[in-house]
Amino acid sequence: MSRLSTPSPEDTPEASEPILDSISAQLGFVPNMFATLASNPTVLDVVMTLQGTLSRVLDAKTRHTIALAVSQANDCDYCLAMHTYVSSELGGMSRDDIDLARAGSSIDPKRAAVARFAQQVVASRGQVSDADLAAVRGAGYSDPQILAIVTVAVQVLLTNFINNVNQTDIDIPAVSPAGTPG
């Protein structure tokens, strides 16, 4: 059961309503995380603005790979379910690639390097080694792209932390530890 309060539709702050409407139009429903964030319109706006802005920094499959790798590293069940759903239903990723991303890899060698690097960023709290940087550079990523990878990883950390604190009720198909539908 979620530990933070979620406003009822009639108690949702007016400033949150257009953002929730946009989320509903995009996904067909308002996920519990966003319904909870709606209690603080500024926080909801920050999360949505950050996600929207970062949708321009790397291709979608790379962003999904980072989200899955980071969410797995943080044991965020809600984010794993959400990112699995979005990656498969909207992002065109196969079940195998989703499972590999969670494990810090990918069917694509370049995205595999991103997944490993993102998990290392999380595990080391950003204190990555020269070898970690060399590996992601060796996969073909420039320093500006590495900045984008770190920024996407931190954005995912933000939502992981929110959902782990809240223990957000999963309202999308859950995934098992092995990455198969729960």
N, CA, C and O atoms as a DFTB+ gen file, in Angstrom:
728 C
 N C O
     1  1       0.841      -1.185       0.000
     2  2       0.000       0.000       0.000
     3  2       0.881       1.241       0.000
     4  3       1.842       1.328       0.765
     5  1       0.556       2.191      -0.852
     6  2       1.317       3.438      -0.927
     7  2       1.334       4.121       0.426
     8  3       0.350       4.103       1.165
     9  1       2.482       4.728       0.738
    10  2       2.652       5.347       2.050
    11  2       2.411       6.852       2.048
    12  3       2.257       7.450       3.114
    13  1       2.375       7.471       0.881
    14  2       2.089       8.901       0.781
    15  2       0.671       9.065       0.254
    16  3       0.166       8.212      -0.476
    17  1       0.043      10.153       0.623
    18  2      -1.351      10.347       0.213
    19  2      -1.439      10.744      -1.256
    20  3      -0.593      11.464      -1.788
    21  1      -2.479      10.253      -1.875
    22  2      -2.794      10.587      -3.257
    23  2      -4.125      11.314      -3.235
    24  3      -5.105      10.792      -2.704
    25  1      -4.175      12.514      -3.804
    26  2      -5.444      13.241      -3.771
    27  2      -6.501      12.541      -4.628
    28  3      -6.192      11.968      -5.672
    29  1      -7.724      12.596      -4.178
    30  2      -8.831      12.094      -4.990
    31  2      -8.966      13.028      -6.194
    32  3      -8.472      14.154      -6.157
    33  1      -9.620      12.579      -7.244
    34  2      -9.772      13.458      -8.416
    35  2     -10.360      14.825      -8.071
    36  3      -9.945      15.840      -8.631
    37  1     -11.331      14.853      -7.146
    38  2     -11.937      16.152      -6.795
    39  2     -11.032      16.998      -5.893
    40  3     -11.241      18.206      -5.777
    41  1     -10.037      16.387      -5.258
    42  2      -9.114      17.129      -4.390
    43  2      -7.767      17.418      -5.051
    44  3      -6.883      17.998      -4.421
    45  1      -7.604      17.023      -6.298
    46  2      -6.352      17.270      -7.008
    47  2      -6.190      18.774      -7.222
    48  3      -7.109      19.432      -7.710
    49  1      -5.036      19.317      -6.863
    50  2      -4.823      20.753      -7.075
    51  2      -5.040      21.138      -8.546
    52  3      -4.639      20.414      -9.457
    53  1      -5.658      22.249      -8.746
    54  2      -5.996      22.706     -10.088
    55  2      -4.775      22.774     -11.002
    56  3      -4.876      22.468     -12.190
    57  1      -3.632      23.170     -10.466
    58  2      -2.415      23.287     -11.273
    59  2      -1.929      21.932     -11.789
    60  3      -1.210      21.878     -12.787
    61  1      -2.307      20.852     -11.132
    62  2      -1.894      19.508     -11.564
    63  2      -2.783      18.932     -12.659
    64  3      -2.356      18.049     -13.403
    65  1      -4.001      19.417     -12.763
    66  2      -4.976      18.818     -13.674
    67  2      -4.542      18.786     -15.135
    68  3      -4.700      17.745     -15.773
    69  1      -3.999      19.877     -15.708
    70  2      -3.608      19.793     -17.121
    71  2      -2.455      18.807     -17.349
    72  3      -2.374      18.166     -18.397
    73  1      -1.581      18.696     -16.374
    74  2      -0.462      17.754     -16.500
    75  2      -0.998      16.325     -16.476
    76  3      -0.587      15.490     -17.282
    77  1      -1.914      16.046     -15.554
    78  2      -2.505      14.708     -15.484
    79  2      -3.297      14.397     -16.752
    80  3      -3.286      13.261     -17.225
    81  1      -3.981      15.391     -17.300
    82  2      -4.723      15.192     -18.546
    83  2      -3.769      14.807     -19.682
    84  3      -4.081      13.935     -20.492
    85  1      -2.623      15.453     -19.733
    86  2      -1.628      15.150     -20.760
    87  2      -1.080      13.730     -20.602
    88  3      -0.906      13.014     -21.588
    89  1      -0.812      13.331     -19.367
    90  2      -0.324      11.977     -19.093
    91  2      -1.376      10.956     -19.512
    92  3      -1.057       9.950     -20.146
    93  1      -2.620      11.218     -19.158
    94  2      -3.714      10.309     -19.515
    95  2      -3.866      10.189     -21.026
    96  3      -4.117       9.100     -21.541
    97  1      -3.715      11.294     -21.730
    98  2      -3.825      11.273     -23.186
    99  2      -2.692      10.450     -23.802
   100  3      -2.894       9.758     -24.800
   101  1      -1.516      10.528     -23.211
   102  2      -0.355       9.810     -23.745
   103  2      -0.418       8.313     -23.442
   104  3      -0.146       7.491     -24.318
   105  1      -0.773       7.956     -22.211
   106  2      -0.724       6.559     -21.782
   107  2      -2.081       5.862     -21.749
   108  3      -2.151       4.634     -21.701
   109  1      -3.149       6.640     -21.776
   110  2      -4.476       6.058     -21.679
   111  2      -4.967       5.935     -20.246
   112  3      -6.094       5.496     -20.015
   113  1      -4.151       6.311     -19.295
   114  2      -4.508       6.301     -17.877
   115  2      -3.482       7.149     -17.135
   116  3      -2.449       7.511     -17.697
   117  1      -3.766       7.465     -15.877
   118  2      -2.822       8.206     -15.043
   119  2      -2.199       7.208     -14.065
   120  3      -2.866       6.763     -13.131
   121  1      -0.935       6.854     -14.268
   122  2      -0.274       5.930     -13.345
   123  2      -0.247       6.482     -11.918
   124  3      -0.206       7.693     -11.702
   125  1      -0.271       5.572     -10.965
   126  2      -0.303       5.953      -9.549
   127  2       0.806       6.915      -9.155
   128  3       0.574       7.812      -8.345
   129  1       2.010       6.753      -9.708
   130  2       3.097       7.666      -9.357
   131  2       2.690       9.112      -9.645
   132  3       2.881       9.993      -8.807
   133  1       2.131       9.352     -10.831
   134  2       1.765      10.719     -11.209
   135  2       0.571      11.217     -10.410
   136  3       0.498      12.400     -10.078
   137  1      -0.360      10.329     -10.100
   138  2      -1.492      10.720      -9.259
   139  2      -1.011      11.167      -7.882
   140  3      -1.549      12.117      -7.313
   141  1      -0.010      10.491      -7.353
   142  2       0.556      10.886      -6.054
   143  2       1.299      12.210      -6.176
   144  3       1.148      13.098      -5.337
   145  1       2.112      12.333      -7.238
   146  2       2.862      13.584      -7.434
   147  2       1.936      14.778      -7.605
   148  3       2.327      15.911      -7.322
   149  1       0.721      14.538      -8.062
   150  2      -0.237      15.623      -8.280
   151  2      -0.547      16.394      -7.011
   152  3      -1.002      17.536      -7.079
   153  1      -0.307      15.786      -5.845
   154  2      -0.554      16.509      -4.592
   155  2       0.367      17.717      -4.451
   156  3       0.069      18.645      -3.700
   157  1       1.491      17.702      -5.178
   158  2       2.424      18.832      -5.175
   159  2       2.648      19.228      -6.634
   160  3       3.514      18.659      -7.298
   161  1       1.879      20.194      -7.141
   162  2       1.967      20.555      -8.558
   163  2       3.370      20.942      -9.015
   164  3       3.734      20.690     -10.164
   165  1       4.154      21.544      -8.145
   166  2       5.512      21.935      -8.528
   167  2       6.371      20.704      -8.763
   168  3       7.107      20.639      -9.747
   169  1       6.285      19.726      -7.866
   170  2       7.063      18.501      -8.033
   171  2       6.600      17.755      -9.287
   172  3       7.430      17.277     -10.060
   173  1       5.298      17.654      -9.494
   174  2       4.772      17.010     -10.703
   175  2       5.311      17.708     -11.949
   176  3       5.740      17.047     -12.895
   177  1       5.291      19.025     -11.952
   178  2       5.797      19.786     -13.091
   179  2       7.289      19.554     -13.300
   180  3       7.735      19.402     -14.437
   181  1       8.062      19.524     -12.227
   182  2       9.512      19.289     -12.338
   183  2       9.774      17.926     -12.961
   184  3      10.569      17.813     -13.894
   185  1       9.115      16.895     -12.457
   186  2       9.321      15.541     -12.980
   187  2       8.932      15.478     -14.454
   188  3       9.683      14.936     -15.266
   189  1       7.791      16.015     -14.805
   190  2       7.328      15.961     -16.189
   191  2       8.192      16.809     -17.117
   192  3       8.476      16.404     -18.244
   193  1       8.606      17.971     -16.655
   194  2       9.478      18.822     -17.473
   195  2      10.822      18.146     -17.697
   196  3      11.352      18.159     -18.808
   197  1      11.363      17.563     -16.658
   198  2      12.645      16.859     -16.773
   199  2      12.517      15.692     -17.749
   200  3      13.369      15.516     -18.619
   201  1      11.465      14.901     -17.611
   202  2      11.273      13.779     -18.531
   203  2      11.093      14.268     -19.967
   204  3      11.660      13.692     -20.896
   205  1      10.320      15.308     -20.147
   206  2      10.100      15.843     -21.489
   207  2      11.371      16.389     -22.109
   208  3      11.657      16.134     -23.278
   209  1      12.123      17.131     -21.340
   210  2      13.375      17.694     -21.842
   211  2      14.370      16.598     -22.183
   212  3      15.033      16.660     -23.219
   213  1      14.480      15.592     -21.318
   214  2      15.443      14.529     -21.547
   215  2      15.038      13.584     -22.669
   216  3      15.852      12.782     -23.128
   217  1      13.785      13.671     -23.117
   218  2      13.375      12.838     -24.249
   219  2      14.094      13.259     -25.530
   220  3      14.011      12.568     -26.545
   221  1      14.797      14.384     -25.483
   222  2      15.507      14.892     -26.658
   223  2      16.998      14.598     -26.645
   224  3      17.684      14.902     -27.621
   225  1      17.526      14.012     -25.565
   226  2      18.988      13.902     -25.479
   227  2      19.570      12.608     -26.043
   228  3      20.718      12.606     -26.487
   229  1      18.833      11.533     -26.040
   230  2      19.288      10.248     -26.568
   231  2      18.091       9.579     -27.235
   232  3      16.950       9.970     -26.991
   233  1      18.338       8.577     -28.072
   234  2      17.211       7.894     -28.701
   235  2      16.403       7.141     -27.642
   236  3      16.898       6.856     -26.551
   237  1      15.156       6.828     -27.982
   238  2      14.219       6.244     -27.020
   239  2      14.708       4.911     -26.460
   240  3      14.620       4.693     -25.252
   241  1      15.215       4.024     -27.294
   242  2      15.661       2.723     -26.788
   243  2      16.827       2.873     -25.820
   244  3      16.927       2.119     -24.853
   245  1      17.701       3.829     -26.066
   246  2      18.810       4.065     -25.139
   247  2      18.285       4.600     -23.806
   248  3      18.743       4.177     -22.745
   249  1      17.329       5.527     -23.857
   250  2      16.737       6.046     -22.618
   251  2      16.014       4.933     -21.860
   252  3      16.132       4.838     -20.638
   253  1      15.267       4.091     -22.578
   254  2      14.570       2.973     -21.931
   255  2      15.573       2.005     -21.302
   256  3      15.354       1.501     -20.200
   257  1      16.664       1.753     -22.007
   258  2      17.706       0.859     -21.485
   259  2      18.268       1.406     -20.186
   260  3      18.446       0.661     -19.222
   261  1      18.547       2.696     -20.155
   262  2      19.054       3.330     -18.928
   263  2      18.020       3.211     -17.818
   264  3      18.359       2.858     -16.688
   265  1      16.768       3.503     -18.130
   266  2      15.709       3.455     -17.112
   267  2      15.575       2.060     -16.515
   268  3      15.425       1.915     -15.301
   269  1      15.626       1.043     -17.350
   270  2      15.515      -0.334     -16.858
   271  2      16.729      -0.728     -16.026
   272  3      16.589      -1.344     -14.969
   273  1      17.921      -0.370     -16.504
   274  2      19.158      -0.723     -15.783
   275  2      19.206      -0.039     -14.418
   276  3      19.545      -0.667     -13.416
   277  1      18.867       1.241     -14.385
   278  2      18.909       1.999     -13.131
   279  2      17.810       1.531     -12.173
   280  3      18.055       1.378     -10.977
   281  1      16.617       1.305     -12.688
   282  2      15.512       0.851     -11.828
   283  2      15.815      -0.513     -11.215
   284  3      15.465      -0.773     -10.063
   285  1      16.464      -1.382     -11.986
   286  2      16.870      -2.684     -11.442
   287  2      17.924      -2.490     -10.358
   288  3      17.856      -3.118      -9.301
   289  1      18.891      -1.629     -10.619
   290  2      19.955      -1.385      -9.640
   291  2      19.406      -0.827      -8.329
   292  3      19.991      -1.036      -7.267
   293  1      18.271      -0.112      -8.409
   294  2      17.659       0.483      -7.224
   295  2      16.512      -0.345      -6.658
   296  3      15.838       0.091      -5.724
   297  1      16.285      -1.523      -7.206
   298  2      15.190      -2.381      -6.740
   299  2      13.866      -1.637      -6.664
   300  3      13.125      -1.782      -5.693
   301  1      13.569      -0.844      -7.683
   302  2      12.311      -0.099      -7.704
   303  2      11.277      -0.889      -8.502
   304  3      11.234      -0.820      -9.730
   305  1      10.454      -1.633      -7.787
   306  2       9.451      -2.476      -8.433
   307  2       8.482      -1.674      -9.295
   308  3       8.126      -2.098     -10.394
   309  1       8.056      -0.517      -8.794
   310  2       7.115       0.289      -9.561
   311  2       7.756       0.748     -10.871
   312  3       7.157       0.614     -11.938
   313  1       8.964       1.283     -10.789
   314  2       9.623       1.784     -11.997
   315  2       9.963       0.649     -12.958
   316  3       9.898       0.834     -14.173
   317  1      10.322      -0.518     -12.436
   318  2      10.572      -1.663     -13.318
   319  2       9.306      -2.032     -14.081
   320  3       9.358      -2.284     -15.284
   321  1       8.184      -2.064     -13.397
   322  2       6.924      -2.370     -14.068
   323  2       6.592      -1.299     -15.106
   324  3       6.233      -1.618     -16.239
   325  1       6.712      -0.035     -14.720
   326  2       6.379       1.071     -15.627
   327  2       7.314       1.085     -16.840
   328  3       6.856       1.188     -17.978
   329  1       8.615       0.982     -16.597
   330  2       9.562       1.051     -17.715
   331  2       9.487      -0.191     -18.598
   332  3       9.735      -0.106     -19.801
   333  1       9.152      -1.333     -18.022
   334  2       8.948      -2.536     -18.841
   335  2       7.745      -2.331     -19.750
   336  3       7.797      -2.631     -20.942
   337  1       6.666      -1.820     -19.179
   338  2       5.453      -1.557     -19.956
   339  2       5.732      -0.548     -21.073
   340  3       5.413      -0.803     -22.235
   341  1       6.318       0.576     -20.728
   342  2       6.568       1.629     -21.718
   343  2       7.561       1.146     -22.776
   344  3       7.381       1.420     -23.962
   345  1       8.608       0.429     -22.356
   346  2       9.621      -0.056     -23.302
   347  2       9.043      -1.036     -24.303
   348  3       9.395      -1.008     -25.482
   349  1       8.157      -1.903     -23.837
   350  2       7.590      -2.903     -24.745
   351  2       6.418      -2.355     -25.543
   352  3       6.339      -2.571     -26.752
   353  1       5.506      -1.650     -24.884
   354  2       4.278      -1.202     -25.549
   355  2       4.468       0.052     -26.395
   356  3       3.828       0.198     -27.436
   357  1       5.332       0.947     -25.965
   358  2       5.516       2.209     -26.690
   359  2       6.906       2.339     -27.302
   360  3       7.098       3.095     -28.255
   361  1       7.879       1.604     -26.759
   362  2       9.263       1.768     -27.180
   363  2       9.791       0.730     -28.144
   364  3      10.922       0.839     -28.617
   365  1       8.976      -0.290     -28.446
   366  2       9.396      -1.273     -29.426
   367  2      10.522      -2.201     -28.994
   368  3      11.175      -2.809     -29.842
   369  1      10.761      -2.319     -27.698
   370  2      11.829      -3.205     -27.236
   371  2      11.284      -4.624     -27.035
   372  3      10.159      -4.814     -26.573
   373  1      12.094      -5.594     -27.386
   374  2      11.713      -6.994     -27.210
   375  2      11.853      -7.384     -25.741
   376  3      12.544      -6.719     -24.969
   377  1      11.190      -8.466     -25.377
   378  2      11.294      -9.003     -24.009
   379  2      12.756      -9.327     -23.682
   380  3      13.217      -9.054     -22.574
   381  1      13.484      -9.907     -24.639
   382  2      14.892     -10.237     -24.396
   383  2      15.711      -8.984     -24.115
   384  3      16.530      -8.970     -23.196
   385  1      15.495      -7.930     -24.903
   386  2      16.264      -6.714     -24.696
   387  2      15.902      -6.046     -23.373
   388  3      16.771      -5.470     -22.718
   389  1      14.643      -6.113     -22.973
   390  2      14.225      -5.563     -21.678
   391  2      14.917      -6.317     -20.546
   392  3      15.441      -5.708     -19.613
   393  1      14.914      -7.641     -20.633
   394  2      15.575      -8.451     -19.600
   395  2      17.070      -8.160     -19.552
   396  3      17.653      -8.052     -18.473
   397  1      17.687      -8.033     -20.721
   398  2      19.120      -7.727     -20.766
   399  2      19.411      -6.341     -20.184
   400  3      20.394      -6.166     -19.463
   401  1      18.562      -5.360     -20.492
   402  2      18.768      -4.011     -19.943
   403  2      18.725      -4.044     -18.426
   404  3      19.537      -3.399     -17.764
   405  1      17.790      -4.786     -17.881
   406  2      17.701      -4.919     -16.414
   407  2      18.978      -5.526     -15.842
   408  3      19.380      -5.206     -14.723
   409  1      19.610      -6.400     -16.615
   410  2      20.837      -7.058     -16.171
   411  2      22.085      -6.241     -16.494
   412  3      23.202      -6.682     -16.225
   413  1      21.903      -5.055     -17.069
   414  2      23.050      -4.208     -17.403
   415  2      23.657      -4.540     -18.743
   416  3      24.870      -4.432     -18.920
   417  1      22.823      -4.948     -19.699
   418  2      23.304      -5.320     -21.019
   419  2      22.255      -4.952     -22.070
   420  3      21.313      -4.214     -21.782
   421  1      22.424      -5.467     -23.283
   422  2      21.472      -5.229     -24.372
   423  2      21.819      -6.151     -25.521
   424  3      22.929      -6.677     -25.604
   425  1      20.835      -6.343     -26.423
   426  2      21.130      -7.078     -27.648
   427  2      22.001      -6.223     -28.572
   428  3      22.661      -6.750     -29.467
   429  1      22.001      -4.926     -28.357
   430  2      22.814      -3.977     -29.125
   431  2      24.071      -3.652     -28.312
   432  3      23.956      -3.177     -27.182
   433  1      25.270      -3.898     -28.859
   434  2      26.497      -3.676     -28.081
   435  2      26.657      -2.241     -27.555
   436  3      27.171      -2.037     -26.455
   437  1      26.227      -1.270     -28.326
   438  2      26.356       0.124     -27.879
   439  2      25.444       0.389     -26.682
   440  3      25.858       1.026     -25.714
   441  1      24.196      -0.101     -26.747
   442  2      23.292       0.068     -25.603
   443  2      23.734      -0.780     -24.407
   444  3      23.478      -0.412     -23.260
   445  1      24.389      -1.904     -24.665
   446  2      24.915      -2.723     -23.562
   447  2      25.933      -1.910     -22.761
   448  3      25.956      -1.978     -21.532
   449  1      26.766      -1.147     -23.451
   450  2      27.752      -0.302     -22.763
   451  2      27.053       0.766     -21.930
   452  3      27.491       1.081     -20.823
   453  1      25.963       1.324     -22.462
   454  2      25.194       2.332     -21.720
   455  2      24.583       1.720     -20.463
   456  3      24.638       2.322     -19.391
   457  1      24.004       0.532     -20.590
   458  2      23.376      -0.124     -19.440
   459  2      24.411      -0.390     -18.344
   460  3      24.160      -0.121     -17.169
   461  1      25.569      -0.918     -18.732
   462  2      26.630      -1.177     -17.736
   463  2      27.080       0.128     -17.085
   464  3      27.238       0.203     -15.867
   465  1      27.283       1.154     -17.911
   466  2      27.747       2.433     -17.385
   467  2      26.716       3.042     -16.437
   468  3      27.074       3.530     -15.365
   469  1      25.443       3.017     -16.822
   470  2      24.387       3.580     -15.964
   471  2      24.343       2.851     -14.629
   472  3      24.222       3.487     -13.582
   473  1      24.440       1.532     -14.652
   474  2      24.436       0.794     -13.385
   475  2      25.679       1.104     -12.568
   476  3      25.616       1.132     -11.339
   477  1      26.807       1.337     -13.228
   478  2      28.025       1.691     -12.493
   479  2      27.905       3.092     -11.892
   480  3      28.391       3.337     -10.788
   481  1      27.263       4.006     -12.609
   482  2      27.017       5.347     -12.061
   483  2      26.221       5.235     -10.761
   484  3      26.540       5.899      -9.775
   485  1      25.193       4.403     -10.764
   486  2      24.356       4.213      -9.577
   487  2      25.152       3.539      -8.461
   488  3      25.158       4.012      -7.325
   489  1      25.820       2.440      -8.787
   490  2      26.549       1.670      -7.768
   491  2      27.665       2.484      -7.121
   492  3      27.936       2.343      -5.929
   493  1      28.309       3.333      -7.914
   494  2      29.447       4.104      -7.397
   495  2      29.050       5.498      -6.930
   496  3      29.896       6.291      -6.517
   497  1      27.750       5.786      -7.001
   498  2      27.239       7.126      -6.680
   499  2      27.951       8.203      -7.496
   500  3      28.258       9.290      -7.007
   501  1      28.200       7.859      -8.752
   502  2      28.831       8.790      -9.673
   503  2      30.345       8.760      -9.667
   504  3      30.977       9.433     -10.483
   505  1      30.932       8.007      -8.779
   506  2      32.396       7.930      -8.678
   507  2      32.930       6.851      -9.626
   508  3      33.631       5.934      -9.196
   509  1      32.597       6.965     -10.912
   510  2      33.016       5.966     -11.888
   511  2      34.521       6.041     -12.107
   512  3      35.153       7.073     -11.880
   513  1      35.067       4.934     -12.547
   514  2      36.508       4.855     -12.782
   515  2      36.852       5.349     -14.188
   516  3      35.974       5.537     -15.031
   517  1      38.129       5.552     -14.414
   518  2      38.599       5.885     -15.757
   519  2      38.253       4.752     -16.727
   520  3      37.915       5.000     -17.884
   521  1      38.340       3.511     -16.248
   522  2      38.005       2.365     -17.091
   523  2      36.524       2.377     -17.476
   524  3      36.175       2.014     -18.599
   525  1      35.645       2.794     -16.546
   526  2      34.213       2.895     -16.862
   527  2      33.980       3.917     -17.971
   528  3      33.219       3.672     -18.907
   529  1      34.643       5.061     -17.854
   530  2      34.519       6.091     -18.896
   531  2      35.103       5.603     -20.214
   532  3      34.520       5.828     -21.275
   533  1      36.237       4.944     -20.152
   534  2      36.859       4.428     -21.370
   535  2      35.941       3.422     -22.063
   536  3      35.861       3.405     -23.292
   537  1      35.253       2.591     -21.294
   538  2      34.366       1.584     -21.885
   539  2      33.200       2.231     -22.614
   540  3      32.860       1.817     -23.723
   541  1      32.582       3.242     -22.010
   542  2      31.436       3.877     -22.670
   543  2      31.913       4.718     -23.859
   544  3      31.224       4.804     -24.876
   545  1      33.070       5.326     -23.732
   546  2      33.638       6.044     -24.886
   547  2      33.990       5.045     -25.994
   548  3      33.758       5.314     -27.173
   549  1      34.547       3.903     -25.614
   550  2      34.919       2.875     -26.584
   551  2      33.723       2.321     -27.344
   552  3      33.872       1.805     -28.452
   553  1      32.550       2.427     -26.757
   554  2      31.324       1.982     -27.426
   555  2      30.816       3.028     -28.414
   556  3      29.857       2.789     -29.147
   557  1      31.470       4.192     -28.425
   558  2      31.110       5.215     -29.402
   559  2      30.420       6.435     -28.858
   560  3      29.913       7.247     -29.632
   561  1      30.382       6.595     -27.538
   562  2      29.714       7.750     -26.948
   563  2      30.687       8.893     -26.712
   564  3      31.784       8.698     -26.189
   565  1      30.265      10.089     -27.107
   566  2      31.056      11.306     -26.903
   567  2      30.825      11.824     -25.481
   568  3      29.903      11.391     -24.789
   569  1      31.671      12.749     -25.067
   570  2      31.498      13.330     -23.730
   571  2      30.133      14.018     -23.570
   572  3      29.513      13.858     -22.518
   573  1      29.636      14.773     -24.557
   574  2      28.285      15.332     -24.408
   575  2      27.212      14.235     -24.253
   576  3      26.246      14.420     -23.513
   577  1      27.377      13.122     -24.931
   578  2      26.431      12.018     -24.782
   579  2      26.562      11.361     -23.408
   580  3      25.569      10.915     -22.833
   581  1      27.774      11.303     -22.891
   582  2      27.980      10.749     -21.543
   583  2      27.275      11.638     -20.516
   584  3      26.674      11.134     -19.568
   585  1      27.348      12.947     -20.701
   586  2      26.602      13.855     -19.821
   587  2      25.109      13.546     -19.884
   588  3      24.428      13.561     -18.859
   589  1      24.601      13.268     -21.079
   590  2      23.190      12.929     -21.233
   591  2      22.870      11.609     -20.541
   592  3      21.829      11.497     -19.893
   593  1      23.731      10.620     -20.662
   594  2      23.522       9.325     -20.016
   595  2      23.419       9.509     -18.506
   596  3      22.512       8.972     -17.869
   597  1      24.350      10.270     -17.938
   598  2      24.336      10.504     -16.490
   599  2      23.065      11.248     -16.090
   600  3      22.461      10.924     -15.068
   601  1      22.653      12.232     -16.872
   602  2      21.468      13.015     -16.545
   603  2      20.204      12.156     -16.609
   604  3      19.337      12.277     -15.743
   605  1      20.086      11.301     -17.611
   606  2      18.934      10.400     -17.683
   607  2      18.955       9.446     -16.489
   608  3      17.913       9.187     -15.886
   609  1      20.126       8.927     -16.147
   610  2      20.232       8.026     -14.988
   611  2      19.778       8.730     -13.713
   612  3      19.079       8.132     -12.896
   613  1      20.160       9.974     -13.536
   614  2      19.767      10.723     -12.335
   615  2      18.266      11.008     -12.341
   616  3      17.628      10.960     -11.289
   617  1      17.697      11.302     -13.499
   618  2      16.249      11.496     -13.578
   619  2      15.518      10.224     -13.169
   620  3      14.506      10.284     -12.471
   621  1      16.027       9.075     -13.600
   622  2      15.423       7.800     -13.208
   623  2      15.613       7.572     -11.706
   624  3      14.711       7.072     -11.034
   625  1      16.775       7.935     -11.184
   626  2      16.996       7.839      -9.739
   627  2      15.944       8.627      -8.969
   628  3      15.440       8.165      -7.946
   629  1      15.616       9.812      -9.460
   630  2      14.609      10.648      -8.805
   631  2      13.288       9.897      -8.677
   632  3      12.714       9.831      -7.590
   633  1      12.806       9.335      -9.775
   634  2      11.528       8.636      -9.704
   635  2      11.651       7.315      -8.945
   636  3      10.703       6.891      -8.283
   637  1      12.817       6.658      -9.036
   638  2      13.040       5.454      -8.218
   639  2      12.918       5.795      -6.748
   640  3      12.241       5.091      -5.998
   641  1      13.561       6.861      -6.335
   642  2      13.542       7.242      -4.918
   643  2      12.125       7.603      -4.475
   644  3      11.684       7.189      -3.403
   645  1      11.414       8.373      -5.297
   646  2      10.037       8.740      -4.953
   647  2       9.195       7.473      -4.778
   648  3       8.475       7.336      -3.790
   649  1       9.286       6.563      -5.725
   650  2       8.456       5.357      -5.665
   651  2       8.911       4.385      -4.591
   652  3       8.082       3.677      -4.019
   653  1      10.196       4.330      -4.303
   654  2      10.654       3.471      -3.208
   655  2      10.228       4.039      -1.856
   656  3       9.834       3.281      -0.969
   657  1      10.300       5.354      -1.685
   658  2       9.825       5.968      -0.438
   659  2       8.332       5.713      -0.276
   660  3       7.865       5.338       0.799
   661  1       7.596       5.923      -1.358
   662  2       6.141       5.795      -1.306
   663  2       5.674       4.343      -1.268
   664  3       4.587       4.052      -0.769
   665  1       6.481       3.444      -1.787
   666  2       6.033       2.069      -2.025
   667  2       4.754       2.104      -2.862
   668  3       3.740       1.493      -2.526
   669  1       4.849       2.844      -3.963
   670  2       3.719       3.091      -4.841
   671  2       3.053       1.787      -5.271
   672  3       3.717       0.848      -5.710
   673  1       1.742       1.751      -5.136
   674  2       0.978       0.588      -5.585
   675  2       1.152       0.438      -7.092
   676  3       0.960       1.389      -7.849
   677  1       1.515      -0.756      -7.514
   678  2       1.740      -1.024      -8.936
   679  2       0.390      -1.173      -9.628
   680  3      -0.418      -2.033      -9.276
   681  1       0.164      -0.314     -10.622
   682  2      -1.104      -0.286     -11.342
   683  2      -0.938      -0.632     -12.819
   684  3      -1.806      -0.344     -13.643
   685  1       0.171      -1.243     -13.127
   686  2       0.476      -1.729     -14.470
   687  2       0.991      -3.154     -14.309
   688  3       1.284      -3.564     -13.186
   689  1       1.111      -3.912     -15.372
   690  2       1.590      -5.288     -15.189
   691  2       2.949      -5.318     -14.474
   692  3       3.928      -4.739     -14.946
   693  1       2.983      -5.995     -13.347
   694  2       4.220      -6.111     -12.574
   695  2       5.158      -7.091     -13.285
   696  3       4.727      -7.887     -14.119
   697  1       6.435      -7.017     -12.942
   698  2       7.418      -7.951     -13.474
   699  2       8.039      -8.713     -12.333
   700  3       8.158      -8.205     -11.218
   701  1       8.428      -9.921     -12.615
   702  2       9.075     -10.747     -11.602
   703  2      10.557     -10.399     -11.556
   704  3      11.049      -9.675     -12.422
   705  1      11.275     -10.909     -10.552
   706  2      12.715     -10.646     -10.487
   707  2      13.460     -11.081     -11.750
   708  3      14.488     -10.495     -12.092
   709  1      12.959     -12.089     -12.434
   710  2      13.610     -12.556     -13.651
   711  2      13.243     -11.716     -14.882
   712  3      13.804     -11.914     -15.960
   713  1      12.306     -10.785     -14.719
   714  2      11.914      -9.917     -15.812
   715  2      10.735     -10.434     -16.607
   716  3      10.350      -9.816     -17.599
   717  1      10.154     -11.542     -16.203
   718  2       8.987     -12.056     -16.908
   719  2       7.746     -11.451     -16.259
   720  3       7.801     -11.017     -15.109
   721  1       6.637     -11.419     -16.978
   722  2       5.441     -10.816     -16.386
   723  2       5.122     -11.440     -15.039
   724  3       5.208     -12.655     -14.861
   725  1       4.748     -10.575     -14.084
   726  2       4.448     -11.021     -12.731
   727  2       3.088     -11.502     -12.647
   728  3       2.647     -11.923     -11.578
